[in-house]
Coordinates of C-alpha atoms and ligand atoms in Angstrom, one line a residue:
M21 CA -14.3 -12.7 14.6
S22 CA -16.8 -11.2 17.0
K23 CA -20.5 -12.1 16.6
N24 CA -22.7 -9.8 18.8
F25 CA -22.1 -6.3 17.6
S26 CA -23.7 -3.4 15.7
V27 CA -22.3 -0.9 13.2
K28 CA -23.5 2.6 12.4
P29 CA -22.0 5.4 10.3
Q30 CA -20.3 8.1 12.4
G31 CA -22.6 11.0 11.7
K32 CA -21.5 13.0 8.7
F33 CA -18.1 11.3 8.5
D34 CA -18.3 9.3 5.3
G35 CA -16.4 6.0 5.5
I36 CA -16.0 6.1 9.3
Y37 CA -18.2 3.9 11.5
L38 CA -18.9 3.3 15.2
I39 CA -18.9 -0.3 16.2
S40 CA -20.6 -1.4 19.5
V41 CA -19.7 -4.6 21.3
D42 CA -20.9 -5.4 24.8
G43 CA -21.5 -1.8 25.7
A44 CA -18.2 -0.6 24.3
E45 CA -18.1 1.7 21.3
F46 CA -15.1 2.3 19.0
H47 CA -14.2 3.5 15.6
G48 CA -13.9 1.3 12.5
T49 CA -13.6 1.4 8.7
R50 CA -15.2 -0.9 6.1
N51 CA -12.7 -3.5 5.1
Q52 CA -11.7 -3.3 1.5
V53 CA -10.2 -6.8 1.7
P54 CA -12.8 -8.8 3.7
G55 CA -11.4 -11.6 5.8
T56 CA -8.0 -9.9 6.2
A57 CA -6.8 -8.1 9.2
V58 CA -3.7 -5.8 8.8
Y59 CA -2.3 -5.4 12.4
G60 CA -4.2 -7.8 14.5
E61 CA -7.4 -5.7 14.7
R62 CA -10.8 -7.3 15.2
L63 CA -13.0 -7.9 12.2
F64 CA -16.8 -7.6 12.2
K65 CA -18.7 -9.3 9.4
L66 CA -22.2 -8.1 8.6
G67 CA -22.8 -9.8 5.2
E68 CA -21.1 -11.8 2.4
N69 CA -19.0 -8.8 1.4
E70 CA -19.6 -6.4 4.2
E71 CA -17.0 -6.3 6.9
Y72 CA -15.6 -3.7 9.3
R73 CA -12.2 -3.4 10.9
E74 CA -11.7 -2.0 14.4
W75 CA -9.5 1.2 14.3
N76 CA -7.2 1.3 17.2
P77 CA -6.5 4.9 18.5
N78 CA -3.4 3.7 20.3
R79 CA -1.9 2.6 17.0
S80 CA -3.3 5.4 14.7
K81 CA -3.1 9.1 15.5
L82 CA -5.8 9.8 12.9
C83 CA -8.2 7.6 14.9
A84 CA -7.0 9.2 18.1
Y85 CA -8.0 12.6 16.6
F86 CA -11.5 11.3 16.0
R87 CA -11.7 9.7 19.4
K88 CA -10.7 13.1 21.0
N89 CA -13.8 14.5 19.2
G90 CA -12.0 15.9 16.2
K91 CA -14.6 17.2 13.7
E92 CA -12.5 17.9 10.7
C93 CA -13.0 14.9 8.4
H94 CA -11.9 15.6 4.9
I95 CA -10.7 12.2 3.6
K96 CA -13.5 10.7 1.5
E97 CA -14.3 8.0 -1.0
G98 CA -12.5 8.4 -4.4
M99 CA -10.0 10.9 -3.1
S100 CA -6.2 11.0 -3.6
V101 CA -4.1 11.3 -0.4
L102 CA -0.4 11.8 -0.1
Y103 CA 0.6 10.1 3.1
L104 CA 4.1 11.1 4.5
G105 CA 5.6 8.7 7.1
A106 CA 3.6 5.6 6.1
A107 CA 5.6 3.3 8.3
N108 CA 4.3 -0.3 8.0
G109 CA 0.9 0.8 6.9
T110 CA -1.3 0.7 10.0
T111 CA -3.1 4.1 9.4
V112 CA -2.5 3.9 5.7
S113 CA -4.8 0.8 5.7
H114 CA -7.7 2.7 7.2
V115 CA -7.2 5.6 4.9
S116 CA -7.2 3.0 2.1
D117 CA -10.6 1.7 3.4
I118 CA -12.0 5.2 3.4
V119 CA -10.9 6.3 -0.1
G120 CA -11.7 2.8 -1.5
K121 CA -10.8 1.3 -4.8
N122 CA -11.3 4.5 -6.8
G123 CA -9.0 6.5 -4.5
R124 CA -5.2 6.6 -4.1
V125 CA -3.0 6.6 -1.1
Y126 CA 0.6 7.6 -2.2
S127 CA 2.5 6.2 0.8
I128 CA 5.9 7.8 1.3
E129 CA 8.3 6.1 3.7
F130 CA 12.1 6.3 3.9
S131 CA 12.7 3.1 5.9
A132 CA 13.1 0.2 3.5
R133 CA 12.3 -2.3 6.2
S134 CA 9.0 -0.5 7.2
L135 CA 8.0 -0.1 3.6
R136 CA 8.7 -3.7 2.8
E137 CA 6.3 -4.7 5.7
L138 CA 3.7 -2.2 4.3
V139 CA 3.9 -3.9 0.9
Q140 CA 3.5 -7.3 2.4
R141 CA 0.5 -6.2 4.5
L142 CA -1.3 -4.1 1.9
A143 CA -0.4 -5.8 -1.4
S144 CA -4.0 -6.6 -2.2
R145 CA -5.2 -3.0 -2.0
P146 CA -5.0 -1.4 -5.4
D147 CA -5.4 2.1 -4.0
V148 CA -2.1 2.0 -2.0
I149 CA 1.0 3.1 -3.9
P150 CA 4.1 2.5 -1.8
I151 CA 7.0 4.9 -2.5
L152 CA 10.5 4.5 -0.9
A153 CA 11.6 8.2 -0.6
D154 CA 12.6 10.9 1.8
A155 CA 9.7 13.3 2.4
T156 CA 12.1 16.2 2.8
R157 CA 12.8 15.9 -0.9
P158 CA 9.5 16.1 -2.8
A159 CA 11.4 16.5 -6.1
Q160 CA 12.6 12.9 -5.7
Y161 CA 9.1 11.5 -6.0
R162 CA 7.4 14.2 -8.1
S163 CA 7.4 12.0 -11.2
L164 CA 5.7 9.1 -9.3
I165 CA 2.7 11.1 -8.4
P166 CA 1.0 12.1 -11.6
E167 CA -1.7 14.3 -10.1
Q168 CA -2.5 17.0 -7.5
V169 CA -3.8 15.4 -4.4
D170 CA -6.9 16.2 -2.3
V171 CA -5.3 15.7 1.1
I172 CA -1.9 15.5 2.6
Y173 CA -1.5 13.5 5.8
Q174 CA 1.9 13.8 7.6
D175 CA 3.2 11.8 10.6
V176 CA 7.0 11.7 10.3
A177 CA 7.9 12.6 13.9
Q178 CA 11.0 14.6 12.8
P179 CA 12.3 18.1 13.5
E180 CA 11.4 20.6 10.8
Q181 CA 8.0 18.8 10.3
S182 CA 6.1 21.9 9.4
K183 CA 8.6 23.1 6.8
L184 CA 8.6 19.6 5.3
L185 CA 4.8 19.8 5.1
V186 CA 4.9 23.2 3.5
D187 CA 7.2 22.0 0.8
N188 CA 5.0 19.0 0.0
I189 CA 1.9 21.2 0.0
Q190 CA 3.5 23.5 -2.5
T191 CA 4.4 20.6 -4.8
F192 CA 1.4 18.3 -4.5
L193 CA -1.8 19.8 -2.9
K194 CA -4.7 21.0 -5.0
P195 CA -6.0 24.5 -4.4
G196 CA -8.6 24.3 -1.6
G197 CA -7.0 21.0 -0.4
Y198 CA -6.7 19.9 3.2
F199 CA -3.8 18.7 5.4
Y200 CA -3.3 16.8 8.6
I201 CA -0.1 16.9 10.6
A202 CA 0.6 14.9 13.7
I203 CA 3.3 16.8 15.7
K204 CA 5.3 15.2 18.5
S205 CA 6.9 17.8 20.7
R206 CA 9.7 15.5 21.9
S207 CA 10.8 14.9 18.3
I208 CA 11.4 18.6 17.9
D209 CA 12.9 19.7 21.2
V210 CA 12.8 17.8 24.5
S211 CA 13.9 20.8 26.5
V212 CA 11.0 23.1 25.4
E213 CA 7.4 23.0 26.8
P214 CA 5.2 21.1 24.3
E215 CA 2.7 24.0 24.0
I216 CA 5.4 26.4 22.9
I217 CA 6.6 23.9 20.2
F218 CA 3.0 23.4 19.0
Q219 CA 2.4 27.1 18.7
K220 CA 5.6 27.6 16.8
E221 CA 4.8 24.9 14.3
R222 CA 1.3 26.3 13.9
T223 CA 2.8 29.8 13.2
I224 CA 5.0 28.3 10.4
L225 CA 1.8 26.9 8.7
E226 CA -0.1 30.2 9.2
K227 CA 2.8 32.3 7.8
A228 CA 2.7 30.1 4.7
G229 CA -0.8 31.3 4.2
F230 CA -2.7 28.2 5.3
T231 CA -5.9 28.3 7.5
I232 CA -5.8 26.2 10.7
L233 CA -9.2 24.5 11.2
D234 CA -8.3 22.6 14.4
M235 CA -5.4 21.9 16.7
R236 CA -6.1 19.1 19.1
D237 CA -4.2 17.3 21.8
I238 CA -4.5 13.5 21.1
A239 CA -3.4 12.2 24.6
P240 CA -3.7 9.8 26.2
F241 CA -3.6 7.8 22.9
S242 CA -0.4 9.5 21.9
E243 CA 1.3 11.6 24.6
D244 CA 2.9 15.0 23.8
H245 CA 1.2 15.0 20.4
V246 CA -1.3 17.3 18.7
M247 CA -3.0 16.9 15.4
I248 CA -3.3 20.0 13.3
V249 CA -5.9 20.1 10.5
G250 CA -5.8 22.9 7.9
K251 CA -6.8 24.0 4.5
I252 CA -5.0 25.9 1.8
P253 CA -6.5 28.8 -0.3
Ligands
SAM429 C1 5.4 7.7 13.8 S1 5.8 6.8 12.5 C2 4.4 6.8 11.4 C3 3.3 5.9 11.9 C4 2.2 5.8 10.8 N1 1.8 7.1 10.3 C5 0.9 5.1 11.3 O1 0.1 5.7 11.9 O2 0.7 3.9 10.9 C6 6.9 7.9 11.6 C7 7.4 7.3 10.3 O3 7.9 8.3 9.5 C8 9.1 7.8 8.8 N2 9.9 9.0 8.4 C9 10.5 9.9 9.2 N3 11.1 10.8 8.5 C10 10.8 10.6 7.2 C11 11.2 11.2 6.0 N4 12.0 12.3 6.0 N5 10.7 10.7 4.9 C12 10.0 9.6 4.9 N6 9.6 8.9 6.0 C13 10.0 9.4 7.1 C14 9.7 6.9 9.8 O4 10.6 6.0 9.2 C15 8.5 6.3 10.5 O5 8.2 5.0 9.8

C-alpha cells in the first residue's frame, strides 16, 4: 500500500480519478471492496472506507482509451452495462467500481476457465453478474438479463466483431444508449492494413444507423487496436 499520494476526480468523468505518486500520474477507480486488489494493482487508502485502485492501461483497453485522451465517458454510477468478452474480470472490476453497488455489470464470457477466475476474483461485488455464454448468440442469455442496458462494452477480439455488437445492441441496448468496441485488426485479418479494417468495421456500425462519437488508436498500450465509441438513436 503506497503512502505519499494524492487523488483527484478526472474532470467531468464521474467515477474516474487521477492518482499522483512521486510525480507520476495515472488513472484509478474507487475500490468497491476496500483492502482487496483484483489483478495485483496498487491500492491507495485515503480513509476508513475510501480507497482507490490503480487502473493499468496495459491491462485494460478502456483505461488505455482514457490515457490516450479519449473524452467519451458514458459509464456512470447506478448504470447497467452489458460487457461482452469479460475474460477474467480485469476491466470488469473497474467498470464495477464505477457503476457501484446500485449498478449492474452483466459479464459475458464463453471460456469457462476465464469465467471461473472472474467469479473467484469478483465474488464480493454484488453488481457483477457472470454469464457463461457465446456473445454471438444473444438469444442464449436474453432471459438472464431482465432489463435494457445503458451501455454495451465489447472486447471479444474475434472476426465479425461489429456484427456481433449490432446483434447485441438490437437485443439489449436502451434507445439513446452508448457502446464501446475495442477492435483488434489482427483478429480480423492479418493480411490487410489495420486502417482499412477499422474503417470497414466503422462502416458496419454506421450502416446500422449508429452515430460514431470517437474512434481512437490505443497504442502503445494495445498495439493494432482502436476503441470506437458510439450512440444509438
Ligand atoms: C481480449 S480478451 C478480453 C479482456 C477483457 N475485456 C479485459 O479488459 O479484462 C477477449 C475475451 O473475449 C472472449 N470471447 C471471445 N469471443 C467470445 C464470444 N463469442 N463470446 C463470449 N466471449 C468471447 C475470450 O474468451 C476472451 O476472454
